[in-house]
Short mmCIF file of C-alpha atoms in Angstrom, two decimals:
data_model
loop_
_atom_site.label_atom_id
_atom_site.label_comp_id
_atom_site.label_asym_id
_atom_site.label_seq_id
_atom_site.Cartn_x
_atom_site.Cartn_y
_atom_site.Cartn_z
CA MET X 1 -16.52 8.46 25.71
CA LYS X 2 -13.47 7.68 22.88
CA VAL X 3 -14.43 6.64 18.92
CA TYR X 4 -12.48 4.29 17.35
CA ASP X 5 -12.70 4.29 13.92
CA ASP X 6 -13.23 0.07 13.64
CA ARG X 7 -13.56 -0.09 9.58
CA PRO X 8 -9.66 -1.79 9.68
CA ALA X 9 -11.01 -3.96 11.50
CA LYS X 10 -14.58 -5.13 10.03
CA PHE X 11 -12.10 -5.31 7.19
CA PHE X 12 -10.61 -7.56 7.61
CA LEU X 13 -12.55 -9.58 10.94
CA TYR X 14 -16.42 -10.50 8.05
CA PRO X 15 -14.67 -11.75 4.72
CA ALA X 16 -12.55 -13.58 7.65
CA ILE X 17 -15.72 -15.55 8.61
CA LEU X 18 -16.30 -16.44 5.77
CA PHE X 19 -13.88 -17.37 4.54
CA MET X 20 -13.70 -19.84 8.02
CA VAL X 21 -16.96 -21.42 6.23
CA PHE X 22 -14.75 -22.14 3.13
CA GLY X 23 -11.84 -23.61 3.93
CA MET X 24 -14.04 -26.38 6.52
CA THR X 25 -16.05 -27.39 3.89
CA VAL X 26 -13.85 -27.69 1.39
CA GLY X 27 -12.27 -30.72 4.24
CA ALA X 28 -14.99 -31.28 4.30
CA PHE X 29 -15.56 -31.97 0.94
CA ILE X 30 -11.49 -33.92 1.92
CA ALA X 31 -12.45 -35.53 4.62
CA PHE X 32 -15.40 -37.90 2.73
CA ASN X 33 -13.82 -37.36 -1.02
CA THR X 34 -10.53 -38.77 -0.51
CA PHE X 35 -11.38 -40.73 2.98
CA VAL X 36 -14.78 -42.60 2.58
CA PHE X 37 -15.40 -42.74 -0.42
CA PRO X 38 -11.72 -41.92 -3.02
CA ASP X 39 -12.77 -39.94 -5.90
CA TYR X 40 -15.78 -40.18 -6.23
CA PHE X 41 -15.79 -37.28 -7.72
CA SER X 42 -13.10 -37.41 -10.25
CA GLY X 43 -11.26 -35.12 -12.03
CA GLU X 44 -7.51 -33.19 -12.55
CA TYR X 45 -8.49 -30.63 -10.32
CA VAL X 46 -10.58 -31.78 -7.81
CA HIS X 47 -8.06 -34.09 -5.96
CA PHE X 48 -6.43 -33.94 -2.89
CA GLY X 49 -3.32 -33.07 -3.67
CA LYS X 50 -4.93 -30.12 -5.56
CA VAL X 51 -7.55 -29.25 -3.07
CA ARG X 52 -5.77 -29.86 -0.07
CA PRO X 53 -3.90 -26.45 -0.88
CA ILE X 54 -6.95 -24.38 -0.44
CA HIS X 55 -8.54 -25.77 2.41
CA VAL X 56 -4.91 -25.61 4.42
CA GLY X 57 -4.20 -22.09 2.93
CA SER X 58 -8.86 -20.79 3.50
CA VAL X 59 -8.29 -21.76 7.12
CA THR X 60 -4.51 -20.61 8.25
CA LEU X 61 -4.85 -17.76 6.18
CA LEU X 62 -7.66 -16.49 4.35
CA TRP X 63 -9.76 -17.02 8.40
CA LEU X 64 -7.99 -18.11 11.47
CA LEU X 65 -4.73 -15.34 10.17
CA SER X 66 -6.98 -12.59 8.70
CA ALA X 67 -9.04 -13.10 11.83
CA ASP X 68 -6.66 -12.49 14.20
CA LEU X 69 -5.66 -9.04 12.75
CA GLY X 70 -9.25 -7.77 12.85
CA LEU X 71 -9.03 -8.55 16.22
CA ILE X 72 -6.03 -6.66 17.15
CA LEU X 73 -6.29 -4.00 14.77
CA TYR X 74 -9.67 -4.50 17.60
CA PHE X 75 -8.10 -4.27 20.85
CA ILE X 76 -4.75 -2.29 20.65
CA PRO X 77 -6.91 1.05 19.53
CA ARG X 78 -8.41 0.57 22.50
CA LEU X 79 -5.48 -0.92 25.10
CA CYS X 80 -3.82 2.65 23.67
CA GLY X 81 -6.20 4.01 24.06
CA ILE X 82 -5.95 6.49 21.09
CA SER X 83 -7.46 5.53 16.90
CA LEU X 84 -5.29 3.97 15.00
CA TRP X 85 -2.21 5.05 13.63
CA ASN X 86 -3.32 5.74 9.61
CA PRO X 87 -6.19 3.85 9.11
CA THR X 88 -6.29 4.50 5.48
CA LEU X 89 -2.26 2.85 5.16
CA ALA X 90 -4.57 0.47 7.43
CA LEU X 91 -7.37 -0.65 4.65
CA PHE X 92 -4.59 -0.41 1.89
CA ALA X 93 -3.67 -3.42 3.29
CA GLY X 94 -6.26 -5.31 3.64
CA GLY X 95 -6.43 -4.76 0.00
CA LEU X 96 -3.53 -6.27 -0.34
CA TRP X 97 -3.52 -8.37 1.53
CA TRP X 98 -7.00 -9.87 0.45
CA MET X 99 -6.17 -9.82 -3.10
CA THR X 100 -2.40 -11.72 -3.13
CA LEU X 101 -4.94 -14.49 -1.00
CA LEU X 102 -7.31 -14.89 -2.84
CA ILE X 103 -5.92 -15.08 -6.30
CA GLY X 104 -2.12 -17.05 -4.48
CA ASN X 105 -5.40 -19.51 -3.26
CA LEU X 106 -7.74 -20.27 -5.77
CA SER X 107 -4.81 -20.18 -8.21
CA TYR X 108 -3.64 -23.57 -6.33
CA PRO X 109 -5.29 -26.18 -8.96
CA TRP X 110 -3.37 -24.92 -11.92
CA GLY X 111 -0.39 -25.47 -10.40
CA THR X 112 0.73 -22.49 -8.95
CA ASN X 113 1.64 -24.23 -5.52
CA PHE X 114 5.09 -23.12 -4.45
CA GLY X 115 4.96 -26.70 -3.05
CA TRP X 116 6.43 -26.39 0.35
CA GLU X 117 3.64 -27.05 3.71
CA TYR X 118 1.98 -24.36 4.78
CA ALA X 119 4.12 -22.11 3.03
CA GLU X 120 2.50 -22.50 -0.83
CA LEU X 121 1.53 -19.37 -1.99
CA PRO X 122 2.50 -18.30 -5.37
CA VAL X 123 5.88 -15.82 -5.56
CA TRP X 124 3.68 -16.00 -9.20
CA VAL X 125 0.53 -15.82 -10.86
CA GLY X 126 0.34 -14.79 -14.05
CA TRP X 127 2.50 -11.25 -13.61
CA LEU X 128 1.44 -10.91 -10.49
CA PRO X 129 4.02 -11.57 -7.39
CA ILE X 130 1.84 -13.34 -4.92
CA LYS X 131 4.22 -13.21 -2.25
CA VAL X 132 6.15 -9.78 -2.55
CA LEU X 133 2.60 -8.16 -2.26
CA PHE X 134 1.96 -10.04 0.45
CA THR X 135 5.28 -9.57 2.40
CA ILE X 136 4.40 -5.81 1.84
CA SER X 137 0.76 -5.75 2.60
CA TRP X 138 2.01 -7.38 5.79
CA ALA X 139 4.97 -4.84 6.70
CA ILE X 140 2.89 -1.65 6.59
CA LEU X 141 0.13 -4.23 9.24
CA VAL X 142 3.37 -3.94 11.53
CA LEU X 143 4.70 -0.12 11.03
CA VAL X 144 0.91 0.95 12.17
CA PHE X 145 0.83 -1.14 14.61
CA PHE X 146 3.96 -0.29 16.29
CA MET X 147 2.97 3.45 15.22
CA THR X 148 -0.40 2.63 17.39
CA ILE X 149 1.97 1.93 20.36
CA ALA X 150 4.43 4.10 20.27
CA LYS X 151 2.21 7.02 20.46
CA ARG X 152 -0.22 5.40 23.21
CA ARG X 153 -1.90 7.59 25.74
CA PHE X 154 -1.11 4.96 28.35
CA GLU X 155 2.21 4.17 29.49
CA LYS X 156 2.35 1.13 31.10
CA LEU X 157 2.07 -1.59 28.59
CA TYR X 158 -0.39 -4.80 29.09
CA VAL X 159 0.69 -7.89 27.86
CA SER X 160 -2.39 -8.61 24.61
CA GLN X 161 0.00 -5.67 23.85
CA TRP X 162 3.43 -7.40 24.21
CA TYR X 163 1.62 -10.32 22.83
CA VAL X 164 1.30 -8.80 20.19
CA MET X 165 4.62 -6.71 19.60
CA GLY X 166 6.29 -10.47 19.88
CA THR X 167 4.64 -11.57 17.24
CA LEU X 168 5.02 -8.90 14.84
CA ILE X 169 8.86 -9.39 15.41
CA TRP X 170 8.21 -13.20 15.26
CA THR X 171 5.94 -13.45 12.41
CA THR X 172 8.16 -11.29 10.69
CA PHE X 173 10.43 -12.95 10.61
CA THR X 174 8.78 -16.78 10.76
CA VAL X 175 7.38 -15.26 6.89
CA LEU X 176 10.94 -14.89 5.25
CA VAL X 177 12.74 -17.65 5.86
CA GLY X 178 10.03 -20.24 4.82
CA PHE X 179 8.62 -17.45 1.73
CA PHE X 180 12.02 -16.22 0.84
CA GLY X 181 15.39 -17.81 2.79
CA ILE X 182 14.36 -20.96 2.04
CA ASN X 183 15.70 -21.17 -1.05
CA TRP X 184 18.63 -19.36 -0.47
CA LEU X 185 19.99 -22.53 0.82
CA PRO X 186 21.83 -26.35 0.56
CA PRO X 187 18.67 -28.02 -1.90
CA GLY X 188 18.06 -31.16 0.09
CA ILE X 189 18.18 -31.45 4.18
CA SER X 190 18.72 -28.28 5.27
CA ARG X 191 15.37 -26.65 3.51
CA VAL X 192 13.64 -29.30 4.67
CA ASN X 193 14.88 -28.32 8.64
CA ALA X 194 13.87 -24.43 7.25
CA SER X 195 10.66 -25.50 5.80
CA TRP X 196 9.88 -27.52 9.51
CA PHE X 197 11.30 -24.11 11.56
CA TYR X 198 8.80 -21.97 9.25
CA VAL X 199 5.63 -24.57 10.20
CA HIS X 200 6.51 -25.33 13.31
CA ASN X 201 7.02 -21.71 14.19
CA LEU X 202 3.87 -20.55 12.34
CA VAL X 203 2.15 -21.96 15.16
CA GLY X 204 4.08 -21.76 17.69
CA LEU X 205 5.37 -17.81 17.37
CA VAL X 206 2.83 -16.29 14.46
CA PHE X 207 -1.08 -17.62 15.81
CA THR X 208 0.02 -18.79 19.49
CA PRO X 209 1.24 -15.25 19.73
CA MET X 210 -1.74 -13.92 18.06
CA GLY X 211 -4.06 -16.69 19.97
CA LEU X 212 -3.01 -15.51 23.09
CA ALA X 213 -2.76 -11.97 23.26
CA SER X 214 -6.69 -11.81 22.45
CA ALA X 215 -7.29 -14.26 24.77
CA TYR X 216 -6.22 -12.27 27.59
CA TYR X 217 -7.73 -9.45 26.17
CA PHE X 218 -11.21 -10.69 25.67
CA LEU X 219 -12.38 -12.63 28.67
CA PRO X 220 -11.45 -9.78 31.07
CA LYS X 221 -14.02 -8.30 28.81
CA LEU X 222 -16.67 -10.82 28.32
CA THR X 223 -16.56 -11.16 32.56
CA GLY X 224 -15.41 -7.87 33.60
CA VAL X 225 -12.84 -9.52 35.99
CA PRO X 226 -8.98 -8.63 35.75
CA ILE X 227 -6.64 -11.32 34.72
CA TYR X 228 -5.27 -13.40 37.52
CA SER X 229 -1.58 -12.30 37.48
CA HIS X 230 0.06 -9.75 34.70
CA ARG X 231 3.45 -11.10 36.13
CA LEU X 232 2.62 -14.61 35.43
CA SER X 233 1.54 -13.75 31.73
CA MET X 234 5.05 -11.87 31.76
CA VAL X 235 6.49 -15.74 32.74
CA GLY X 236 4.58 -17.22 29.67
CA PHE X 237 5.31 -14.57 27.47
CA TRP X 238 9.32 -14.05 27.28
CA SER X 239 9.84 -18.25 28.21
CA ILE X 240 7.63 -18.98 24.17
CA ALA X 241 10.21 -16.40 23.68
CA PHE X 242 13.03 -17.90 24.29
CA ILE X 243 12.21 -21.50 23.71
CA TYR X 244 9.34 -22.18 21.02
CA ALA X 245 11.45 -21.63 17.34
CA TRP X 246 14.62 -23.90 19.18
CA ILE X 247 11.59 -26.98 18.94
CA GLY X 248 11.13 -27.30 14.91
CA THR X 249 12.45 -30.08 14.62
CA HIS X 250 11.52 -32.37 16.40
CA HIS X 251 9.35 -33.60 12.99
CA MET X 252 12.40 -35.17 11.84
CA ILE X 253 13.05 -37.16 14.41
CA HIS X 254 14.85 -40.76 13.71
CA GLY X 255 15.50 -38.58 9.87
CA PRO X 256 18.84 -37.40 9.04
CA ILE X 257 19.12 -34.75 10.52
CA SER X 258 22.53 -34.82 12.81
CA GLN X 259 21.16 -36.20 16.65
CA TRP X 260 22.39 -32.90 18.42
CA LEU X 261 19.54 -31.09 16.59
CA GLN X 262 16.25 -33.74 17.33
CA THR X 263 17.81 -33.94 20.85
CA THR X 264 18.06 -30.05 21.25
CA SER X 265 14.60 -30.07 19.96
CA ILE X 266 14.00 -32.88 22.09
CA ILE X 267 14.94 -30.97 25.57
CA PHE X 268 12.95 -27.77 23.60
CA SER X 269 10.10 -29.63 23.46
CA ILE X 270 9.95 -30.29 27.25
CA TRP X 271 10.32 -27.12 27.94
CA LEU X 272 7.60 -26.08 26.91
CA PHE X 273 5.53 -26.90 29.45
CA ILE X 274 6.19 -24.00 31.34
CA PRO X 275 4.37 -20.95 29.00
CA VAL X 276 1.49 -23.73 28.58
CA TRP X 277 0.81 -24.17 32.62
CA THR X 278 1.51 -20.17 32.65
CA VAL X 279 -1.20 -19.72 30.47
CA VAL X 280 -3.33 -22.64 31.42
CA TYR X 281 -3.35 -21.27 35.24
CA ASN X 282 -3.68 -18.04 34.85
CA LEU X 283 -7.05 -18.00 33.24
CA PHE X 284 -8.74 -20.44 34.49
CA ALA X 285 -7.70 -18.41 37.56
CA THR X 286 -9.12 -15.57 35.97
CA LEU X 287 -12.48 -17.15 35.95
CA GLN X 288 -12.64 -19.28 39.44
CA GLN X 289 -14.00 -16.74 41.19
CA ASN X 290 -17.20 -15.90 38.56
CA TRP X 291 -18.36 -20.13 36.91
CA GLY X 292 -21.22 -18.86 36.70
CA LEU X 293 -20.24 -17.05 33.57
CA TYR X 294 -19.35 -20.51 31.88
CA LEU X 295 -23.10 -21.44 32.04
CA GLN X 296 -24.22 -17.99 30.70
CA SER X 297 -21.86 -17.25 27.40
CA ALA X 298 -20.57 -18.66 24.84
CA ALA X 299 -17.68 -17.23 23.62
CA VAL X 300 -16.58 -17.82 26.91
CA ARG X 301 -17.02 -21.38 27.03
CA PHE X 302 -15.68 -21.19 24.00
CA LEU X 303 -12.13 -19.47 25.64
CA MET X 304 -12.00 -22.31 28.81
CA MET X 305 -12.50 -24.44 26.43
CA GLY X 306 -9.81 -23.51 23.87
CA ASN X 307 -8.09 -23.39 27.18
CA ILE X 308 -8.93 -27.00 27.75
CA PHE X 309 -7.87 -27.86 24.28
CA TYR X 310 -4.50 -25.77 24.29
CA LEU X 311 -3.35 -27.69 27.73
CA ILE X 312 -3.71 -30.69 25.79
CA THR X 313 -2.03 -30.05 23.07
CA CYS X 314 0.65 -28.86 24.74
CA ILE X 315 0.99 -31.90 27.03
CA GLN X 316 0.85 -33.32 23.71
CA GLY X 317 3.23 -31.49 21.05
CA PRO X 318 6.98 -32.23 24.32
CA LEU X 319 5.41 -36.31 24.78
CA GLN X 320 5.44 -36.85 21.11
CA SER X 321 8.53 -35.40 20.86
CA LEU X 322 10.36 -38.50 22.86
CA ARG X 323 12.11 -40.20 20.38
CA ASN X 324 10.47 -43.95 21.61
CA VAL X 325 6.91 -41.59 21.48
CA ASN X 326 7.56 -40.23 17.86
CA GLU X 327 8.37 -44.17 16.91
CA ILE X 328 4.51 -44.47 17.26
CA THR X 329 2.64 -41.10 16.84
CA SER X 330 5.18 -39.82 13.63
CA LYS X 331 3.08 -40.09 10.32
CA THR X 332 0.44 -41.07 11.54
CA ASP X 333 -3.33 -39.53 11.60
CA TRP X 334 -2.37 -38.96 15.27
CA ILE X 335 -0.84 -35.83 14.41
CA ILE X 336 -3.50 -34.87 11.70
CA GLY X 337 -5.23 -35.36 15.02
CA HIS X 338 -2.79 -32.57 16.86
CA SER X 339 -2.48 -29.68 14.69
CA HIS X 340 -6.65 -29.37 14.41
CA VAL X 341 -6.66 -28.99 18.52
CA ALA X 342 -4.26 -26.75 17.57
CA LEU X 343 -5.32 -24.51 14.51
CA TYR X 344 -9.28 -25.36 15.18
CA ALA X 345 -10.05 -25.93 18.77
CA THR X 346 -7.63 -23.81 20.99
CA PHE X 347 -6.87 -20.84 18.51
CA THR X 348 -9.61 -21.05 16.44
CA PHE X 349 -12.20 -20.90 19.81
CA PHE X 350 -9.89 -18.34 21.30
CA ALA X 351 -10.92 -16.20 17.81
CA ILE X 352 -14.25 -17.06 17.35
CA ALA X 353 -15.03 -16.00 21.88
CA GLY X 354 -12.57 -13.02 20.32
CA ILE X 355 -15.53 -11.94 17.78
CA TYR X 356 -18.93 -12.44 19.80
CA GLN X 357 -17.31 -10.21 22.09
CA ALA X 358 -16.31 -7.63 19.64
CA VAL X 359 -19.21 -7.32 16.49
CA PRO X 360 -21.83 -6.16 19.06
CA ALA X 361 -19.11 -3.60 20.13
CA MET X 362 -18.67 -2.17 17.20
CA GLU X 363 -21.71 -2.95 15.28
CA LYS X 364 -23.31 -1.58 19.16
CA LYS X 365 -26.47 -2.96 18.60
CA PRO X 366 -26.54 -6.73 20.69
CA LEU X 367 -26.21 -10.60 19.41
CA TRP X 368 -28.66 -10.72 17.34
CA SER X 369 -29.45 -14.63 19.07
CA HIS X 370 -27.77 -15.81 22.29
CA ALA X 371 -29.61 -19.78 21.43
CA TRP X 372 -28.03 -19.71 18.51
CA ALA X 373 -24.22 -19.00 20.15
CA ASP X 374 -24.96 -21.56 22.31
CA TRP X 375 -25.93 -23.91 19.54
CA HIS X 376 -23.00 -22.98 18.22
CA PHE X 377 -20.59 -23.86 20.96
CA SER X 378 -22.07 -27.24 22.02
CA LEU X 379 -22.12 -28.48 18.37
CA ASN X 380 -18.14 -27.28 18.32
CA LEU X 381 -17.20 -29.38 20.59
CA TRP X 382 -18.74 -32.37 19.92
CA GLY X 383 -17.55 -32.80 16.21
CA SER X 384 -14.29 -31.59 17.56
CA VAL X 385 -14.27 -34.70 19.95
CA LEU X 386 -15.28 -36.78 17.32
CA PHE X 387 -13.53 -35.29 15.18
CA LEU X 388 -10.33 -35.14 17.46
CA PHE X 389 -10.32 -38.59 18.94
CA SER X 390 -10.95 -41.02 16.21
CA LEU X 391 -7.79 -39.18 14.75
CA TRP X 392 -6.15 -40.05 17.45
CA VAL X 393 -7.19 -43.42 18.51
CA GLY X 394 -7.20 -44.57 15.30
CA GLY X 395 -3.97 -42.46 14.51
CA PHE X 396 -2.40 -44.41 17.60
CA LEU X 397 -3.53 -47.84 16.32
CA GLN X 398 -1.99 -47.61 12.34
CA GLY X 399 1.34 -46.24 14.25
CA LEU X 400 1.39 -49.50 16.78
CA GLN X 401 0.68 -51.41 13.15
CA TRP X 402 3.46 -49.68 11.87
CA ALA X 403 5.96 -50.42 14.43
CA ASN X 404 4.93 -54.33 14.36
CA TRP X 405 7.05 -54.08 11.37
CA ALA X 406 9.69 -53.79 13.60
CA ASP X 407 10.10 -56.64 15.66
CA GLY X 408 13.23 -59.36 15.79
CA THR X 409 16.25 -59.50 14.97
CA THR X 410 16.94 -60.40 10.79
CA TYR X 411 15.55 -59.65 7.86
CA ALA X 412 13.49 -62.21 6.88
CA GLU X 413 11.48 -61.84 10.12
CA TYR X 414 11.08 -58.70 9.33
CA HIS X 415 10.30 -60.03 5.75
CA ALA X 416 7.31 -61.67 7.86
CA ASN X 417 5.88 -59.04 9.57
CA LEU X 418 5.58 -57.16 6.73
CA THR X 419 4.16 -59.99 4.28
CA ARG X 420 0.77 -60.31 7.12
CA VAL X 421 0.68 -56.80 7.68
CA SER X 422 0.72 -54.56 4.86
CA PHE X 423 0.83 -50.48 4.34
CA LEU X 424 -2.81 -51.67 2.18
CA ASP X 425 -4.09 -53.26 5.27
CA THR X 426 -2.85 -50.81 7.35
CA VAL X 427 -4.19 -47.87 5.14
CA ALA X 428 -7.74 -50.27 4.82
CA ASP X 429 -7.88 -51.10 8.75
CA MET X 430 -8.26 -46.38 9.20
CA ARG X 431 -12.04 -46.44 7.53
CA ILE X 432 -14.01 -46.35 9.79
CA TRP X 433 -12.31 -43.38 11.90
CA TRP X 434 -11.98 -41.02 8.79
CA ILE X 435 -15.74 -42.43 8.53
CA LEU X 436 -16.19 -40.21 12.54
CA ARG X 437 -13.94 -37.56 11.50
CA GLY X 438 -15.77 -37.00 8.81
CA ILE X 439 -18.66 -37.37 10.30
CA GLY X 440 -17.47 -35.34 13.12
CA GLY X 441 -16.05 -32.74 10.89
CA VAL X 442 -19.80 -31.62 9.77
CA ILE X 443 -21.01 -31.79 12.79
CA ILE X 444 -18.64 -28.93 13.37
CA LEU X 445 -19.08 -26.86 10.02
CA VAL X 446 -23.05 -26.52 10.46
CA GLY X 447 -22.15 -24.77 14.23
CA ASN X 448 -19.62 -22.72 12.04
CA LEU X 449 -22.71 -22.11 9.92
CA LEU X 450 -25.58 -20.91 12.73
CA PHE X 451 -22.44 -18.62 13.61
CA VAL X 452 -21.98 -17.01 10.57
CA VAL X 453 -25.29 -16.10 10.63
CA ASN X 454 -25.65 -15.46 13.81
CA ILE X 455 -23.27 -12.45 12.97
CA PHE X 456 -24.16 -10.96 9.75
CA ASN X 457 -27.74 -10.58 11.47
CA THR X 458 -26.66 -8.91 13.99
CA ILE X 459 -23.82 -6.88 11.57
CA LEU X 460 -27.09 -6.61 9.32
CA LEU X 461 -30.24 -6.25 10.87
CA LYS X 462 -31.58 -3.99 13.23
CA PRO X 463 -31.79 -4.62 16.98
CA GLU X 464 -35.74 -5.87 18.01
CA GLU X 465 -34.62 -4.74 21.73
CA LYS X 466 -32.44 -2.89 23.86
CA HIS X 467 -30.16 -4.90 25.23
CA SER X 468 -26.59 -4.07 27.32
CA TYR X 469 -23.56 -5.55 25.53
CA GLU X 470 -19.29 -4.22 26.38
CA THR X 471 -18.38 -0.97 24.75
CA ALA X 472 -14.17 -1.04 24.55
#
């Protein structure tokens, strides 16, 4: 049996699991301290503007991106049939990775924030060039992955390898634009456009291909069933490659940007249905003869519910890009719900499913508690439903209130509308929805605490009895 060096995978994966809980704890704090009991805890270092970047950086970079890389470090050698090329170099990149992200993310309360959404990582913290060092660590990982694939023992490439190679290229370009290129553009709308290119492609060309690479690898491993259609999966891959880079501007519909560019982003947003349906159908069709496994495995449930949430988020995205829908949803809490159904309910669910398969395989032990895994899934599902629907319903009602300001044909009628329902009234009306969002977030957090205990007990404790588990 082939023996793989899983030290780099563990080095990325295990800390990431802890940072997931840290980032979500900060998020729960924000949900209550900002929206339910505003500034109950107040002070220079705990207000929304300084704490929110910590939450965003923790859940996107310290958790999800790091976990996805850990999973890729786990399955790429297995798909290639060889050990990871130069694991020592990968460990060095990991050390640089964690140093820069920890220092950068925890420095935000002291005003180091770069200032662009999802690209808050500072250029400098003291004498450390944080963004440059982070980029170097990424470049080293790109080299390690491509060299491993180049030296593979199996000639044919599986779809997960295609998605990994794609995301290595796309992430590099996206990071260069969002971290550095944005400063080379003229100030004003050009930089805003570049920012939305970065933000949307962080989801579409970074987390999407990483998440789908994991889903396409782990679903067959968890079920023992080959993927339904490799050809269909490749249609999804190439359509994502062609479509996704063009749609970031749909965040600026009705904004001060060229109409032709807005229309282009709308057209490509509608075309997004092509890769989405290929993925959703392919994953469901893979399990169609084995739905009993859904009830038997929490990991399979996470994967398939993530697939459903992927469908939901990718129905919302194209529809939100339509000008008449965008008039209602844009800038409301609906958008907050939309971002969370993508990054949490879809791609975090995929990552969790992968961890449930990878950790017992790397540790050569059974999962510590399948019952806790079942509770983890249930709490995550129902917490996510409460969290997301409160933001969607509340945000849509919020947008309808704002849209009513535009009723009328004269300035006097517009002013009368503003007098009847002020902006502060629309904020006050959101409180019940924010309370429900906070409760849903706490339920999710409790579930993920069970997940952390379960995984680290699997790692640290000796198994009480022998179980079967996947070894590759």
